[in-house]
Amino acid sequence: MGFSTALQVFFSGLNLGSIYTALGLGFFVVYSVTRVLNLAQGEFVMLGGMLTVSFYTMGIPLPASIALAVVITGLVGAGFYRFIIYPARNASGATKVFLTLGFSFIIEGVALRVWGWEFRILPAFLDTPSIQLWGATIFGQTPWVIGITLLMVIGLFFYFGRTIQGKALRACANEPLGARLMGISIERMALFSFILAAGLGAVVGALITPLTMTSYSMGLPLAAKGLLAAFVGGITRAEGVILGGFIYGMIEAITAGVIPGGYHNAIAPLILVVIFLSRRRGLLVTAGKG
Amino acid sequence: MLANTRVIKEIPKRVATAKRQNLVLALFAIVLLTIPLGASPYPLTVMVDIGLYSIITMGLIMLMGLAGQISLGHAAFFGCGAYISGILTTKYDFDPWPALFLAALITGGIAAFIGRFMFKLHGLILAGVTLALNLVFYHLVSSLIDLTGGAMGMMSIPPLSLGPFTSQNLFFNYYLIWIIAILLLIFSLNLSDSRPGRALRALNVHAGGSEDAAQVVGVDVTKYKVWVFVLSAVYASLAGSAYAHYTRIIEPGTFMVQLSAMVALMAIIGGRSSPWGAFLGAGLIVGLRQLLRESIPVLVGGLSGSYELIAYGIILVVALLFMPQGLISIVRRAAPRKRAVLDES
Amino acid sequence: MAKKIVLALVAAVFLIGGLVSCKKAESVASYKIGVVVAQTGNYAGLGSQFLEGMQLMVDNVNGAGGVNGIPLEVMIYDNKSEATEATLAAKKLIEVDQVHVLIEGTVTAIGMTIVPLANESGVPTVILSGTGLLDDQLGAWVFRPAGTEDNYIAKSLDYMSQELGISKYATLIENSGYGQGGKVYLPQRSPDYGMTIVEEQYFDPGATDLTPQLTNIKNSEAQLIFVWGSSPTAGMAVKQARELGISLPIMATPPQVMPDMLASFGESYEVEPPLLATTTKMDIWEQLPDSDRYKALCRDFVQLFMERYDHRPSLWQMLGAQYITFIEDGLKRAEITSTDVAEIRSQLRDALESTKDLQLLTSIYTMSPEDHFGQVEQTLVIVTFKDGEMVYLP
């Protein structure tokens, strides 16, 4: 593989990796606070993309469209928690996972009703043109994807690691009883985590629409990929999710260029499986606390 | 001391429970085996589908109930059975019956290989691994075009036959699949009530599957968990082979994550505390989809696809909210039986 | 008490859903057409478009009084892009709803499960699934009056070797049922035109980034890229290729130049050298010479379609309409005398099989016992793009 080809693959991997990481972070936020595996995370992404397109085509400038989309999706996330997750709070984890699945069907059906089956696309943010770098091309939207994902990661780290609320959020999952004793309302924290995940998902949706277009049914396949990426690194640690996302993205980019036919689609998850199995709980989670 | 008295009180309860269960089992078998005499082809077809899904779901329920694991990729094992049977009978001229057993053996072997690595891991990891494996299976099958026909599917799979009856006949399929289902049900119930089975269930319920507790009890939990996983794969494989000979055309899209999610859903909705839950779950989901297909076009007067999807989601959410332990908990409450102490409802 | 109600409800769902009672067969107050398409799932786009075209034609026929005075009645079920649902829906239509003819509108193996069913139950069926590979596998009851990959490959390869002088090219094929046609046929046929494929690359229907594949192609000796896909990613392939600075000619297939694809990717298609594609005459009917008999045909259909839907029809919409016309023609000639469903089905089947010189939108069709595809002539054209328009290259 020549240098420029390798560079191209590298950027492709960064692009994909950012998307998977961003997806995985949505899972992480909800899981780390509530221990719920939210399969509807992909629907938040879809809603973010679709809503942004709708507002944008109405003539609203792009930043405002995205902001509106994020707000509405956040509300959907809040409603989801309040009316579906909260009532089921004493149910088993498996039941909760399937509640999120049922919810994703509802959202998908509504999206089909509202927007139809057609794909929607957005122009690259600020119409950024492609960049040529040492023989490799970076598409205009890619710096946005990488950049904004980076911002989200830094933001989450700061929030969860440094701020009081962030630490409170983590406490809820790790030590629910202790958290309550400290006067932390677990329900409010959980609600907030859903809103945050929904908002993050919506941003991701707006980000990837110029690249991959949105349609009403993209939610579940995205959720599956985000889930795998999150698991590889260890869903209980943010660093794990990030590492997992980029590893998955890189593997996909490399195998897409190198392995013929559809086999690369089989190889990428296979490599993930091998990684899973070789490390007990995911790459970064050490035995004990997660 | 307390444990001893409990155990002593249990024994007559357990005998009564067993007798009652056998009665229900016999009734169930009789009803199922006589339905075809009165029903028309379409409902029979629906029942065949329910039977197929029940078999896969039963395996999953054992996995969830005994080994405490979720699989999000069981469609891959279903597909293994279907494709191995298909390949052996179309490309290598195998007779369908030996192919069916060979497929089950191979699928079980694959599961055993994977299972050995997986059971020392945290519960959710199996969900992720099975999901990834489902994807691997799907893409592998789609790519090996010469072997499997790829995305366009494998056709002209020969039918299963027993004497003059072949699986081109709906009745034959019905009996084949339901007899398999009933036999597997009996097997599962026995497994569930066996010593290792009860121990596993107790661990799941009371100790969250903790392996420390397992060591105290003195049962080699990991070995049994792997066996349960292998069994669940074999169940799915048997259903898959039967499916291949029934429809005679198979395509990779059938064996993707949507199906895995659906059978897992059937397990949860049916209730994973008992293999009976498989029939309840499969029956409910298949029945629900048919019901929606009947009623929604009438209500909506036109294209109903999106409404069906929305209604399906709403009903699932409602069902899970009101019956988090599955349908079987409702059945049990309506018809309570004397429970052994170790059961969780 | 509440629990008992729930139990009863549950039992009811179980029973009703599972054991739907048979409806009585009605006398022929209408000709019943059962339709199984994807309204949800991966193929919802295709299915929805197919339905639109179909519904348009049905309303047209009924508006003119039906066939021999008898209206067409359509029953539509969603197969959710799943083979098992497709089979179940078809069975229901056949056995419970007692339809006279079945239409299946999904382009992949999902619909193929209906073929043995149709042949065993004796129901004339018109399917969209399948490719030219399956000549002898349709059986006595199944028909497929549509184009096949055979057609547009021949046209494309001919153009590539004759007009462009290509001897080596690269393929960029979608990993899907649709793409598999290209994967199988292109290498098979290329030598006949003196061309070889020097680079084979693949992409997934949902991929966002095709740069690895495109870079490999750029580095090869290919003189042209043949893109074969039906998802938006195929359109994106062209966009990304141009952004990567690849200025090789690109050849595409009909699904890639349908109206919704053009709306999203039309601009990229025009970047020099502009995209080449095969498509149906309907897309460029205005540019056909008046002597071309398809011009009037397409004009009438396009106008009819645009009156109702306000945008140009796509290939799938056209096929949906075409299938109804095919059935309508069969019904007219069938001389149906009884009200017995089985007899009607049989008479219709015979009529469909004796379809002769039927002028449809994609070709003339003549069916026979040996040939249930029936395509007599090839009517695909090569087009390119300029100034926001599709340009016919005669």
PDB file of C-alpha atoms in Angstrom, chain C residues 22-264:
ATOM      1  CA  CYS C  22     -61.542 -18.592   6.443  1.00  0.00           C
ATOM      2  CA  LYS C  23     -63.480 -15.950   4.644  1.00  0.00           C
ATOM      3  CA  LYS C  24     -66.013 -17.253   2.231  1.00  0.00           C
ATOM      4  CA  ALA C  25     -64.986 -16.893  -1.389  1.00  0.00           C
ATOM      5  CA  GLU C  26     -66.955 -14.099  -2.929  1.00  0.00           C
ATOM      6  CA  SER C  27     -68.546 -14.225  -6.327  1.00  0.00           C
ATOM      7  CA  VAL C  28     -66.751 -12.278  -8.966  1.00  0.00           C
ATOM      8  CA  ALA C  29     -67.856  -8.799  -8.148  1.00  0.00           C
ATOM      9  CA  SER C  30     -64.249  -7.827  -8.676  1.00  0.00           C
ATOM     10  CA  TYR C  31     -60.958  -9.224  -9.808  1.00  0.00           C
ATOM     11  CA  LYS C  32     -58.824  -9.551  -6.738  1.00  0.00           C
ATOM     12  CA  ILE C  33     -55.184  -8.708  -6.978  1.00  0.00           C
ATOM     13  CA  GLY C  34     -53.080  -9.559  -3.979  1.00  0.00           C
ATOM     14  CA  VAL C  35     -49.942  -7.481  -3.555  1.00  0.00           C
ATOM     15  CA  VAL C  36     -46.970  -8.225  -1.329  1.00  0.00           C
ATOM     16  CA  VAL C  37     -44.371  -5.484  -1.103  1.00  0.00           C
ATOM     17  CA  ALA C  38     -42.051  -3.975   1.435  1.00  0.00           C
ATOM     18  CA  GLN C  39     -43.551  -0.919   3.076  1.00  0.00           C
ATOM     19  CA  THR C  40     -41.081  -1.034   5.950  1.00  0.00           C
ATOM     20  CA  GLY C  41     -37.557  -2.310   6.288  1.00  0.00           C
ATOM     21  CA  ASN C  42     -34.651  -2.157   3.877  1.00  0.00           C
ATOM     22  CA  TYR C  43     -36.681  -2.263   0.697  1.00  0.00           C
ATOM     23  CA  ALA C  44     -39.361   0.186   1.705  1.00  0.00           C
ATOM     24  CA  GLY C  45     -38.271   2.652  -0.943  1.00  0.00           C
ATOM     25  CA  LEU C  46     -38.702   0.200  -3.753  1.00  0.00           C
ATOM     26  CA  GLY C  47     -41.947  -1.168  -2.393  1.00  0.00           C
ATOM     27  CA  SER C  48     -43.537   2.213  -1.806  1.00  0.00           C
ATOM     28  CA  GLN C  49     -42.669   3.397  -5.283  1.00  0.00           C
ATOM     29  CA  PHE C  50     -43.888   0.194  -6.837  1.00  0.00           C
ATOM     30  CA  LEU C  51     -47.189   0.629  -5.015  1.00  0.00           C
ATOM     31  CA  GLU C  52     -47.597   4.176  -6.256  1.00  0.00           C
ATOM     32  CA  GLY C  53     -47.222   3.142  -9.865  1.00  0.00           C
ATOM     33  CA  MET C  54     -49.498   0.190  -9.331  1.00  0.00           C
ATOM     34  CA  GLN C  55     -52.225   2.158  -7.609  1.00  0.00           C
ATOM     35  CA  LEU C  56     -52.171   4.756 -10.358  1.00  0.00           C
ATOM     36  CA  MET C  57     -52.796   2.137 -12.986  1.00  0.00           C
ATOM     37  CA  VAL C  58     -55.485   0.370 -10.980  1.00  0.00           C
ATOM     38  CA  ASP C  59     -57.382   3.608 -10.528  1.00  0.00           C
ATOM     39  CA  ASN C  60     -56.958   4.291 -14.211  1.00  0.00           C
ATOM     40  CA  VAL C  61     -58.429   0.950 -15.195  1.00  0.00           C
ATOM     41  CA  ASN C  62     -61.271   1.187 -12.717  1.00  0.00           C
ATOM     42  CA  GLY C  63     -62.001   4.730 -13.792  1.00  0.00           C
ATOM     43  CA  ALA C  64     -62.572   3.431 -17.302  1.00  0.00           C
ATOM     44  CA  GLY C  65     -65.022   0.841 -16.052  1.00  0.00           C
ATOM     45  CA  GLY C  66     -62.714  -1.976 -15.077  1.00  0.00           C
ATOM     46  CA  VAL C  67     -61.906  -5.015 -17.180  1.00  0.00           C
ATOM     47  CA  ASN C  68     -64.959  -6.150 -19.149  1.00  0.00           C
ATOM     48  CA  GLY C  69     -67.004  -4.157 -16.698  1.00  0.00           C
ATOM     49  CA  ILE C  70     -65.512  -5.793 -13.629  1.00  0.00           C
ATOM     50  CA  PRO C  71     -63.382  -3.629 -11.330  1.00  0.00           C
ATOM     51  CA  LEU C  72     -59.958  -4.492  -9.976  1.00  0.00           C
ATOM     52  CA  GLU C  73     -59.698  -4.868  -6.251  1.00  0.00           C
ATOM     53  CA  VAL C  74     -56.288  -4.617  -4.692  1.00  0.00           C
ATOM     54  CA  MET C  75     -55.216  -6.022  -1.326  1.00  0.00           C
ATOM     55  CA  ILE C  76     -51.860  -4.871  -0.136  1.00  0.00           C
ATOM     56  CA  TYR C  77     -49.745  -6.481   2.555  1.00  0.00           C
ATOM     57  CA  ASP C  78     -46.425  -5.377   3.934  1.00  0.00           C
ATOM     58  CA  ASN C  79     -43.695  -7.997   3.882  1.00  0.00           C
ATOM     59  CA  LYS C  80     -41.506  -5.852   6.157  1.00  0.00           C
ATOM     60  CA  SER C  81     -38.540  -6.763   3.931  1.00  0.00           C
ATOM     61  CA  GLU C  82     -38.582 -10.255   5.456  1.00  0.00           C
ATOM     62  CA  ALA C  83     -38.827 -13.542   3.590  1.00  0.00           C
ATOM     63  CA  THR C  84     -40.930 -15.207   6.282  1.00  0.00           C
ATOM     64  CA  GLU C  85     -43.462 -12.387   6.293  1.00  0.00           C
ATOM     65  CA  ALA C  86     -43.577 -12.394   2.502  1.00  0.00           C
ATOM     66  CA  THR C  87     -44.455 -16.072   2.500  1.00  0.00           C
ATOM     67  CA  LEU C  88     -47.082 -15.670   5.185  1.00  0.00           C
ATOM     68  CA  ALA C  89     -48.660 -12.678   3.489  1.00  0.00           C
ATOM     69  CA  ALA C  90     -48.759 -14.512   0.183  1.00  0.00           C
ATOM     70  CA  LYS C  91     -50.356 -17.545   1.800  1.00  0.00           C
ATOM     71  CA  LYS C  92     -52.990 -15.419   3.418  1.00  0.00           C
ATOM     72  CA  LEU C  93     -53.788 -13.727   0.143  1.00  0.00           C
ATOM     73  CA  ILE C  94     -54.005 -17.045  -1.614  1.00  0.00           C
ATOM     74  CA  GLU C  95     -55.966 -19.032   0.909  1.00  0.00           C
ATOM     75  CA  VAL C  96     -57.956 -16.640   3.009  1.00  0.00           C
ATOM     76  CA  ASP C  97     -58.461 -13.640   0.786  1.00  0.00           C
ATOM     77  CA  GLN C  98     -58.816 -15.881  -2.254  1.00  0.00           C
ATOM     78  CA  VAL C  99     -57.131 -13.547  -4.686  1.00  0.00           C
ATOM     79  CA  HIS C 100     -57.166 -14.330  -8.357  1.00  0.00           C
ATOM     80  CA  VAL C 101     -53.666 -13.140  -9.035  1.00  0.00           C
ATOM     81  CA  LEU C 102     -50.664 -12.237  -6.954  1.00  0.00           C
ATOM     82  CA  ILE C 103     -48.061  -9.524  -7.416  1.00  0.00           C
ATOM     83  CA  GLU C 104     -44.788  -9.581  -5.599  1.00  0.00           C
ATOM     84  CA  GLY C 105     -42.735  -6.420  -5.684  1.00  0.00           C
ATOM     85  CA  THR C 106     -39.407  -6.900  -3.935  1.00  0.00           C
ATOM     86  CA  VAL C 107     -36.203  -7.201  -5.864  1.00  0.00           C
ATOM     87  CA  THR C 108     -34.309  -9.917  -4.039  1.00  0.00           C
ATOM     88  CA  ALA C 109     -34.571 -13.428  -2.746  1.00  0.00           C
ATOM     89  CA  ILE C 110     -37.252 -12.236  -0.329  1.00  0.00           C
ATOM     90  CA  GLY C 111     -39.853 -12.634  -3.009  1.00  0.00           C
ATOM     91  CA  MET C 112     -38.497 -15.840  -4.435  1.00  0.00           C
ATOM     92  CA  THR C 113     -40.063 -17.876  -1.652  1.00  0.00           C
ATOM     93  CA  ILE C 114     -43.375 -17.123  -3.300  1.00  0.00           C
ATOM     94  CA  VAL C 115     -42.447 -19.008  -6.469  1.00  0.00           C
ATOM     95  CA  PRO C 116     -42.855 -22.577  -5.166  1.00  0.00           C
ATOM     96  CA  LEU C 117     -45.915 -21.438  -3.254  1.00  0.00           C
ATOM     97  CA  ALA C 118     -47.546 -20.026  -6.361  1.00  0.00           C
ATOM     98  CA  ASN C 119     -46.795 -23.119  -8.357  1.00  0.00           C
ATOM     99  CA  GLU C 120     -48.166 -25.452  -5.745  1.00  0.00           C
ATOM    100  CA  SER C 121     -51.271 -23.475  -4.977  1.00  0.00           C
ATOM    101  CA  GLY C 122     -52.013 -22.728  -8.594  1.00  0.00           C
ATOM    102  CA  VAL C 123     -52.140 -18.945  -8.442  1.00  0.00           C
ATOM    103  CA  PRO C 124     -50.876 -16.824 -11.329  1.00  0.00           C
ATOM    104  CA  THR C 125     -48.167 -14.629  -9.942  1.00  0.00           C
ATOM    105  CA  VAL C 126     -46.163 -11.750 -11.319  1.00  0.00           C
ATOM    106  CA  ILE C 127     -42.881 -11.185  -9.515  1.00  0.00           C
ATOM    107  CA  LEU C 128     -40.205  -8.563  -9.482  1.00  0.00           C
ATOM    108  CA  SER C 129     -37.621 -10.747  -7.743  1.00  0.00           C
ATOM    109  CA  GLY C 130     -35.108 -12.856  -9.502  1.00  0.00           C
ATOM    110  CA  THR C 131     -32.766 -12.246 -12.359  1.00  0.00           C
ATOM    111  CA  GLY C 132     -32.094 -13.625 -15.779  1.00  0.00           C
ATOM    112  CA  LEU C 133     -30.429 -16.556 -14.122  1.00  0.00           C
ATOM    113  CA  LEU C 134     -33.688 -18.161 -13.333  1.00  0.00           C
ATOM    114  CA  ASP C 135     -35.271 -18.831 -16.685  1.00  0.00           C
ATOM    115  CA  ASP C 136     -36.360 -22.329 -15.940  1.00  0.00           C
ATOM    116  CA  GLN C 137     -37.103 -21.817 -12.299  1.00  0.00           C
ATOM    117  CA  LEU C 138     -40.207 -19.712 -12.549  1.00  0.00           C
ATOM    118  CA  GLY C 139     -42.548 -22.618 -13.059  1.00  0.00           C
ATOM    119  CA  ALA C 140     -45.877 -22.709 -14.806  1.00  0.00           C
ATOM    120  CA  TRP C 141     -47.594 -20.083 -12.704  1.00  0.00           C
ATOM    121  CA  VAL C 142     -45.049 -17.309 -12.321  1.00  0.00           C
ATOM    122  CA  PHE C 143     -44.288 -14.486 -14.760  1.00  0.00           C
ATOM    123  CA  ARG C 144     -41.779 -11.702 -14.861  1.00  0.00           C
ATOM    124  CA  PRO C 145     -42.418  -9.059 -17.528  1.00  0.00           C
ATOM    125  CA  ALA C 146     -39.574  -6.750 -16.564  1.00  0.00           C
ATOM    126  CA  GLY C 147     -36.071  -5.968 -17.668  1.00  0.00           C
ATOM    127  CA  THR C 148     -33.175  -8.096 -16.573  1.00  0.00           C
ATOM    128  CA  GLU C 149     -29.535  -7.379 -15.848  1.00  0.00           C
ATOM    129  CA  ASP C 150     -28.779  -9.110 -19.100  1.00  0.00           C
ATOM    130  CA  ASN C 151     -30.216  -6.149 -20.943  1.00  0.00           C
ATOM    131  CA  TYR C 152     -28.440  -3.312 -19.394  1.00  0.00           C
ATOM    132  CA  ILE C 153     -25.153  -5.035 -19.165  1.00  0.00           C
ATOM    133  CA  ALA C 154     -25.161  -5.647 -22.876  1.00  0.00           C
ATOM    134  CA  LYS C 155     -25.993  -2.035 -23.606  1.00  0.00           C
ATOM    135  CA  SER C 156     -23.371  -0.668 -21.242  1.00  0.00           C
ATOM    136  CA  LEU C 157     -20.595  -2.981 -22.304  1.00  0.00           C
ATOM    137  CA  ASP C 158     -21.322  -2.288 -25.930  1.00  0.00           C
ATOM    138  CA  TYR C 159     -21.160   1.445 -25.411  1.00  0.00           C
ATOM    139  CA  MET C 160     -17.999   1.172 -23.370  1.00  0.00           C
ATOM    140  CA  SER C 161     -16.111  -0.801 -25.941  1.00  0.00           C
ATOM    141  CA  GLN C 162     -17.506   0.807 -29.105  1.00  0.00           C
ATOM    142  CA  GLU C 163     -17.870   4.461 -28.187  1.00  0.00           C
ATOM    143  CA  LEU C 164     -15.265   4.813 -25.480  1.00  0.00           C
ATOM    144  CA  GLY C 165     -12.742   2.267 -26.650  1.00  0.00           C
ATOM    145  CA  ILE C 166     -12.328   0.817 -23.188  1.00  0.00           C
ATOM    146  CA  SER C 167     -10.303  -2.343 -22.758  1.00  0.00           C
ATOM    147  CA  LYS C 168      -9.737  -2.378 -19.016  1.00  0.00           C
ATOM    148  CA  TYR C 169     -12.096  -1.229 -16.327  1.00  0.00           C
ATOM    149  CA  ALA C 170     -12.811  -1.432 -12.636  1.00  0.00           C
ATOM    150  CA  THR C 171     -15.998  -2.511 -10.934  1.00  0.00           C
ATOM    151  CA  LEU C 172     -17.403  -0.948  -7.794  1.00  0.00           C
ATOM    152  CA  ILE C 173     -20.176  -3.237  -6.690  1.00  0.00           C
ATOM    153  CA  GLU C 174     -22.671  -3.062  -3.876  1.00  0.00           C
ATOM    154  CA  ASN C 175     -22.728  -5.890  -1.388  1.00  0.00           C
ATOM    155  CA  SER C 176     -26.380  -6.707  -1.830  1.00  0.00           C
ATOM    156  CA  GLY C 177     -28.718  -8.910  -3.785  1.00  0.00           C
ATOM    157  CA  TYR C 178     -28.843  -6.267  -6.471  1.00  0.00           C
ATOM    158  CA  GLY C 179     -25.100  -5.933  -6.640  1.00  0.00           C
ATOM    159  CA  GLN C 180     -24.647  -9.636  -6.910  1.00  0.00           C
ATOM    160  CA  GLY C 181     -26.079  -9.456 -10.420  1.00  0.00           C
ATOM    161  CA  GLY C 182     -23.223  -7.221 -11.435  1.00  0.00           C
ATOM    162  CA  LYS C 183     -20.674  -9.313  -9.646  1.00  0.00           C
ATOM    163  CA  VAL C 184     -21.753 -12.372 -11.551  1.00  0.00           C
ATOM    164  CA  TYR C 185     -22.563 -10.973 -14.960  1.00  0.00           C
ATOM    165  CA  LEU C 186     -19.928  -8.360 -15.602  1.00  0.00           C
ATOM    166  CA  PRO C 187     -16.956 -10.742 -15.539  1.00  0.00           C
ATOM    167  CA  GLN C 188     -18.960 -13.245 -17.542  1.00  0.00           C
ATOM    168  CA  ARG C 189     -19.818 -10.878 -20.344  1.00  0.00           C
ATOM    169  CA  SER C 190     -16.873  -8.544 -20.579  1.00  0.00           C
ATOM    170  CA  PRO C 191     -14.636 -10.815 -22.643  1.00  0.00           C
ATOM    171  CA  ASP C 192     -17.324 -10.859 -25.367  1.00  0.00           C
ATOM    172  CA  TYR C 193     -16.641  -7.164 -25.813  1.00  0.00           C
ATOM    173  CA  GLY C 194     -12.902  -7.446 -25.587  1.00  0.00           C
ATOM    174  CA  MET C 195     -12.700  -5.974 -22.121  1.00  0.00           C
ATOM    175  CA  THR C 196     -11.211  -7.177 -18.876  1.00  0.00           C
ATOM    176  CA  ILE C 197     -11.888  -6.158 -15.327  1.00  0.00           C
ATOM    177  CA  VAL C 198      -8.634  -5.141 -13.738  1.00  0.00           C
ATOM    178  CA  GLU C 199      -9.908  -4.116 -10.329  1.00  0.00           C
ATOM    179  CA  GLU C 200     -12.884  -5.295  -8.301  1.00  0.00           C
ATOM    180  CA  GLN C 201     -14.023  -3.278  -5.319  1.00  0.00           C
ATOM    181  CA  TYR C 202     -17.100  -3.526  -3.156  1.00  0.00           C
ATOM    182  CA  PHE C 203     -19.104  -1.251  -0.941  1.00  0.00           C
ATOM    183  CA  ASP C 204     -21.893  -1.645   1.572  1.00  0.00           C
ATOM    184  CA  PRO C 205     -25.305  -0.095   1.086  1.00  0.00           C
ATOM    185  CA  GLY C 206     -24.878   1.980   4.220  1.00  0.00           C
ATOM    186  CA  ALA C 207     -21.239   2.977   3.882  1.00  0.00           C
ATOM    187  CA  THR C 208     -20.187   6.571   4.401  1.00  0.00           C
ATOM    188  CA  ASP C 209     -16.698   6.530   3.043  1.00  0.00           C
ATOM    189  CA  LEU C 210     -15.603   4.829  -0.132  1.00  0.00           C
ATOM    190  CA  THR C 211     -12.153   6.340  -0.295  1.00  0.00           C
ATOM    191  CA  PRO C 212     -10.266   3.084   0.329  1.00  0.00           C
ATOM    192  CA  GLN C 213     -12.033   1.436  -2.582  1.00  0.00           C
ATOM    193  CA  LEU C 214     -11.761   4.447  -4.838  1.00  0.00           C
ATOM    194  CA  THR C 215      -8.094   4.878  -4.061  1.00  0.00           C
ATOM    195  CA  ASN C 216      -7.411   1.295  -5.045  1.00  0.00           C
ATOM    196  CA  ILE C 217      -9.221   1.868  -8.298  1.00  0.00           C
ATOM    197  CA  LYS C 218      -7.316   5.085  -8.912  1.00  0.00           C
ATOM    198  CA  ASN C 219      -4.066   3.233  -8.487  1.00  0.00           C
ATOM    199  CA  SER C 220      -4.997   0.514 -10.914  1.00  0.00           C
ATOM    200  CA  GLU C 221      -4.962   0.513 -14.679  1.00  0.00           C
ATOM    201  CA  ALA C 222      -8.670   0.956 -14.991  1.00  0.00           C
ATOM    202  CA  GLN C 223      -9.875   3.269 -17.737  1.00  0.00           C
ATOM    203  CA  LEU C 224     -13.424   3.424 -16.413  1.00  0.00           C
ATOM    204  CA  ILE C 225     -15.351   2.670 -13.232  1.00  0.00           C
ATOM    205  CA  PHE C 226     -18.537   0.611 -13.446  1.00  0.00           C
ATOM    206  CA  VAL C 227     -20.634   1.372 -10.399  1.00  0.00           C
ATOM    207  CA  TRP C 228     -23.326  -1.163  -9.645  1.00  0.00           C
ATOM    208  CA  GLY C 229     -25.593  -0.325  -6.746  1.00  0.00           C
ATOM    209  CA  SER C 230     -29.105   0.739  -5.906  1.00  0.00           C
ATOM    210  CA  SER C 231     -28.599   2.488  -2.590  1.00  0.00           C
ATOM    211  CA  PRO C 232     -27.677   6.161  -2.175  1.00  0.00           C
ATOM    212  CA  THR C 233     -24.124   5.079  -1.482  1.00  0.00           C
ATOM    213  CA  ALA C 234     -23.797   4.344  -5.188  1.00  0.00           C
ATOM    214  CA  GLY C 235     -24.554   7.976  -5.886  1.00  0.00           C
ATOM    215  CA  MET C 236     -22.101   8.930  -3.209  1.00  0.00           C
ATOM    216  CA  ALA C 237     -19.457   6.847  -4.932  1.00  0.00           C
ATOM    217  CA  VAL C 238     -19.601   9.209  -7.874  1.00  0.00           C
ATOM    218  CA  LYS C 239     -19.486  12.252  -5.609  1.00  0.00           C
ATOM    219  CA  GLN C 240     -16.507  10.981  -3.666  1.00  0.00           C
ATOM    220  CA  ALA C 241     -14.696   9.821  -6.770  1.00  0.00           C
ATOM    221  CA  ARG C 242     -14.854  13.324  -8.177  1.00  0.00           C
ATOM    222  CA  GLU C 243     -13.803  14.833  -4.886  1.00  0.00           C
ATOM    223  CA  LEU C 244     -10.837  12.520  -4.868  1.00  0.00           C
ATOM    224  CA  GLY C 245      -9.865  13.913  -8.209  1.00  0.00           C
ATOM    225  CA  ILE C 246     -10.614  10.795 -10.176  1.00  0.00           C
ATOM    226  CA  SER C 247     -11.514  11.829 -13.685  1.00  0.00           C
ATOM    227  CA  LEU C 248     -12.209   8.447 -15.194  1.00  0.00           C
ATOM    228  CA  PRO C 249     -15.533   7.963 -16.921  1.00  0.00           C
ATOM    229  CA  ILE C 250     -18.080   6.264 -14.681  1.00  0.00           C
ATOM    230  CA  MET C 251     -20.851   3.955 -15.896  1.00  0.00           C
ATOM    231  CA  ALA C 252     -23.898   3.376 -13.705  1.00  0.00           C
ATOM    232  CA  THR C 253     -27.100   1.329 -13.682  1.00  0.00           C
ATOM    233  CA  PRO C 254     -30.746   2.485 -13.801  1.00  0.00           C
ATOM    234  CA  PRO C 255     -31.483   2.578 -10.048  1.00  0.00           C
ATOM    235  CA  GLN C 256     -28.719   5.103  -9.601  1.00  0.00           C
ATOM    236  CA  VAL C 257     -30.335   7.711 -11.838  1.00  0.00           C
ATOM    237  CA  MET C 258     -33.835   7.617 -10.469  1.00  0.00           C
ATOM    238  CA  PRO C 259     -35.385  10.964  -9.544  1.00  0.00           C
ATOM    239  CA  ASP C 260     -34.589  10.840  -5.837  1.00  0.00           C
ATOM    240  CA  MET C 261     -30.964   9.969  -6.518  1.00  0.00           C
ATOM    241  CA  LEU C 262     -30.656  12.809  -8.993  1.00  0.00           C
ATOM    242  CA  ALA C 263     -32.062  15.198  -6.434  1.00  0.00           C
ATOM    243  CA  SER C 264     -29.256  14.371  -4.021  1.00  0.00           C
TER     244      SER C 264
END
